[in-house]
Amino acid sequence: MSQHELDFLSDSTEATTTRFVTFIGASYKRFDLAIMTTNRFYGKKLVTDLQSGITAIIGEEDLEEEGYLEFTFKLSEEEAGDLREFLHMVVGPTVFTD
């Protein structure tokens, strides 16, 4: 498929804010994260684990979903608990707009 045949569904540019954080929790796992704040995703954050390259769009309700962080970031329950504790400090509520 050539570039002229692409069917773009969306193509936009936006200034974002990215916070880089490194921490070690009770599990002794080191987390190197990039947390992007954007106007997209209804207020959720784009969280990237820089060690694994895994990225997820995360809001408060995702933090409460059992097994979500474990599955998404391939973490043990204890490691996910450390990540969840940190993300509760930085992830705000999801905001749905018309």
mmCIF file of C-alpha atoms in Angstrom:
data_model
loop_
_atom_site.group_PDB
_atom_site.id
_atom_site.type_symbol
_atom_site.label_atom_id
_atom_site.label_comp_id
_atom_site.label_asym_id
_atom_site.label_seq_id
_atom_site.Cartn_x
_atom_site.Cartn_y
_atom_site.Cartn_z
ATOM 1 C CA MET A 1 0.000 0.000 0.000
ATOM 2 C CA SER A 2 1.514 3.339 -0.974
ATOM 3 C CA GLN A 3 1.265 6.487 1.137
ATOM 4 C CA HIS A 4 -1.447 7.822 -1.174
ATOM 5 C CA GLU A 5 -3.658 4.829 -0.381
ATOM 6 C CA LEU A 6 -3.648 5.306 3.399
ATOM 7 C CA ASP A 7 -7.042 5.995 4.957
ATOM 8 C CA PHE A 8 -6.264 8.238 7.929
ATOM 9 C CA LEU A 9 -8.891 8.106 10.664
ATOM 10 C CA SER A 10 -7.104 10.711 12.751
ATOM 11 C CA ASP A 11 -3.934 12.786 12.457
ATOM 12 C CA SER A 12 -3.309 15.545 14.958
ATOM 13 C CA THR A 13 -0.433 17.189 16.775
ATOM 14 C CA GLU A 14 -0.650 18.322 20.377
ATOM 15 C CA ALA A 15 1.700 19.779 22.961
ATOM 16 C CA THR A 16 1.887 17.351 25.897
ATOM 17 C CA THR A 17 3.587 17.174 29.267
ATOM 18 C CA THR A 18 5.742 14.183 30.131
ATOM 19 C CA ARG A 19 6.912 13.322 33.635
ATOM 20 C CA PHE A 20 9.832 10.903 33.984
ATOM 21 C CA VAL A 21 9.930 9.027 37.293
ATOM 22 C CA THR A 22 12.227 6.327 38.670
ATOM 23 C CA PHE A 23 11.395 4.640 41.962
ATOM 24 C CA ILE A 24 11.757 1.393 43.885
ATOM 25 C CA GLY A 25 8.875 0.083 45.976
ATOM 26 C CA ALA A 26 8.528 -2.509 48.717
ATOM 27 C CA SER A 27 8.915 -5.268 46.099
ATOM 28 C CA TYR A 28 12.425 -3.949 45.305
ATOM 29 C CA LYS A 29 11.496 -3.703 41.629
ATOM 30 C CA ARG A 30 12.817 -0.590 39.930
ATOM 31 C CA PHE A 31 10.268 1.341 37.863
ATOM 32 C CA ASP A 32 11.380 3.739 35.134
ATOM 33 C CA LEU A 33 8.233 5.436 33.882
ATOM 34 C CA ALA A 34 7.243 8.143 31.444
ATOM 35 C CA ILE A 35 3.807 9.560 32.252
ATOM 36 C CA MET A 36 2.291 11.675 29.510
ATOM 37 C CA THR A 37 -0.520 14.132 30.122
ATOM 38 C CA THR A 38 -2.556 14.925 27.037
ATOM 39 C CA ASN A 39 -5.984 16.297 26.128
ATOM 40 C CA ARG A 40 -6.857 12.935 24.597
ATOM 41 C CA PHE A 41 -8.101 9.846 26.436
ATOM 42 C CA TYR A 42 -10.645 11.698 28.633
ATOM 43 C CA GLY A 43 -8.078 12.763 31.210
ATOM 44 C CA LYS A 44 -6.386 9.379 31.504
ATOM 45 C CA LYS A 45 -2.579 9.271 31.499
ATOM 46 C CA LEU A 46 -0.401 7.523 28.927
ATOM 47 C CA VAL A 47 1.986 5.482 31.103
ATOM 48 C CA THR A 48 5.087 3.884 29.563
ATOM 49 C CA ASP A 49 7.364 1.451 31.373
ATOM 50 C CA LEU A 50 10.682 2.459 29.814
ATOM 51 C CA GLN A 51 12.351 -0.856 30.731
ATOM 52 C CA SER A 52 9.830 -3.061 28.912
ATOM 53 C CA GLY A 53 8.483 -0.588 26.361
ATOM 54 C CA ILE A 54 4.922 -1.364 27.465
ATOM 55 C CA THR A 55 2.491 1.561 27.299
ATOM 56 C CA ALA A 56 -1.050 1.764 28.646
ATOM 57 C CA ILE A 57 -3.733 4.425 28.907
ATOM 58 C CA ILE A 58 -4.596 4.514 32.616
ATOM 59 C CA GLY A 59 -7.311 6.212 34.649
ATOM 60 C CA GLU A 60 -8.517 5.780 38.218
ATOM 61 C CA GLU A 61 -10.944 2.999 37.317
ATOM 62 C CA ASP A 62 -8.123 1.012 35.679
ATOM 63 C CA LEU A 63 -6.189 1.091 38.954
ATOM 64 C CA GLU A 64 -9.145 -0.537 40.718
ATOM 65 C CA GLU A 65 -9.626 -3.292 38.122
ATOM 66 C CA GLU A 66 -8.310 -6.518 39.611
ATOM 67 C CA GLY A 67 -5.291 -7.887 37.742
ATOM 68 C CA TYR A 68 -5.139 -5.004 35.244
ATOM 69 C CA LEU A 69 -1.654 -3.732 36.100
ATOM 70 C CA GLU A 70 -0.329 -7.268 36.579
ATOM 71 C CA PHE A 71 -1.532 -8.331 33.135
ATOM 72 C CA THR A 72 -0.743 -5.121 31.262
ATOM 73 C CA PHE A 73 2.765 -4.565 32.601
ATOM 74 C CA LYS A 74 3.577 -8.253 33.258
ATOM 75 C CA LEU A 75 4.095 -7.719 36.997
ATOM 76 C CA SER A 76 3.750 -9.817 40.122
ATOM 77 C CA GLU A 77 0.964 -8.885 42.527
ATOM 78 C CA GLU A 78 3.465 -7.210 44.866
ATOM 79 C CA GLU A 79 5.131 -5.245 42.036
ATOM 80 C CA ALA A 80 1.727 -4.146 40.724
ATOM 81 C CA GLY A 81 0.865 -2.971 44.230
ATOM 82 C CA ASP A 82 3.904 -0.678 44.209
ATOM 83 C CA LEU A 83 2.971 0.693 40.791
ATOM 84 C CA ARG A 84 -0.690 1.126 41.807
ATOM 85 C CA GLU A 85 0.336 3.033 44.944
ATOM 86 C CA PHE A 86 2.429 5.439 42.866
ATOM 87 C CA LEU A 87 -0.152 5.856 40.102
ATOM 88 C CA HIS A 88 -2.859 6.746 42.626
ATOM 89 C CA MET A 89 -0.781 9.876 43.307
ATOM 90 C CA VAL A 90 -0.614 10.959 39.662
ATOM 91 C CA VAL A 91 -3.691 9.633 37.846
ATOM 92 C CA GLY A 92 -6.800 11.772 38.077
ATOM 93 C CA PRO A 93 -10.438 10.999 37.409
ATOM 94 C CA THR A 94 -11.663 10.177 33.923
ATOM 95 C CA VAL A 95 -13.563 13.093 32.383
ATOM 96 C CA PHE A 96 -16.165 12.364 29.720
ATOM 97 C CA THR A 97 -17.182 15.298 27.545
ATOM 98 C CA ASP A 98 -19.754 15.652 24.789
#
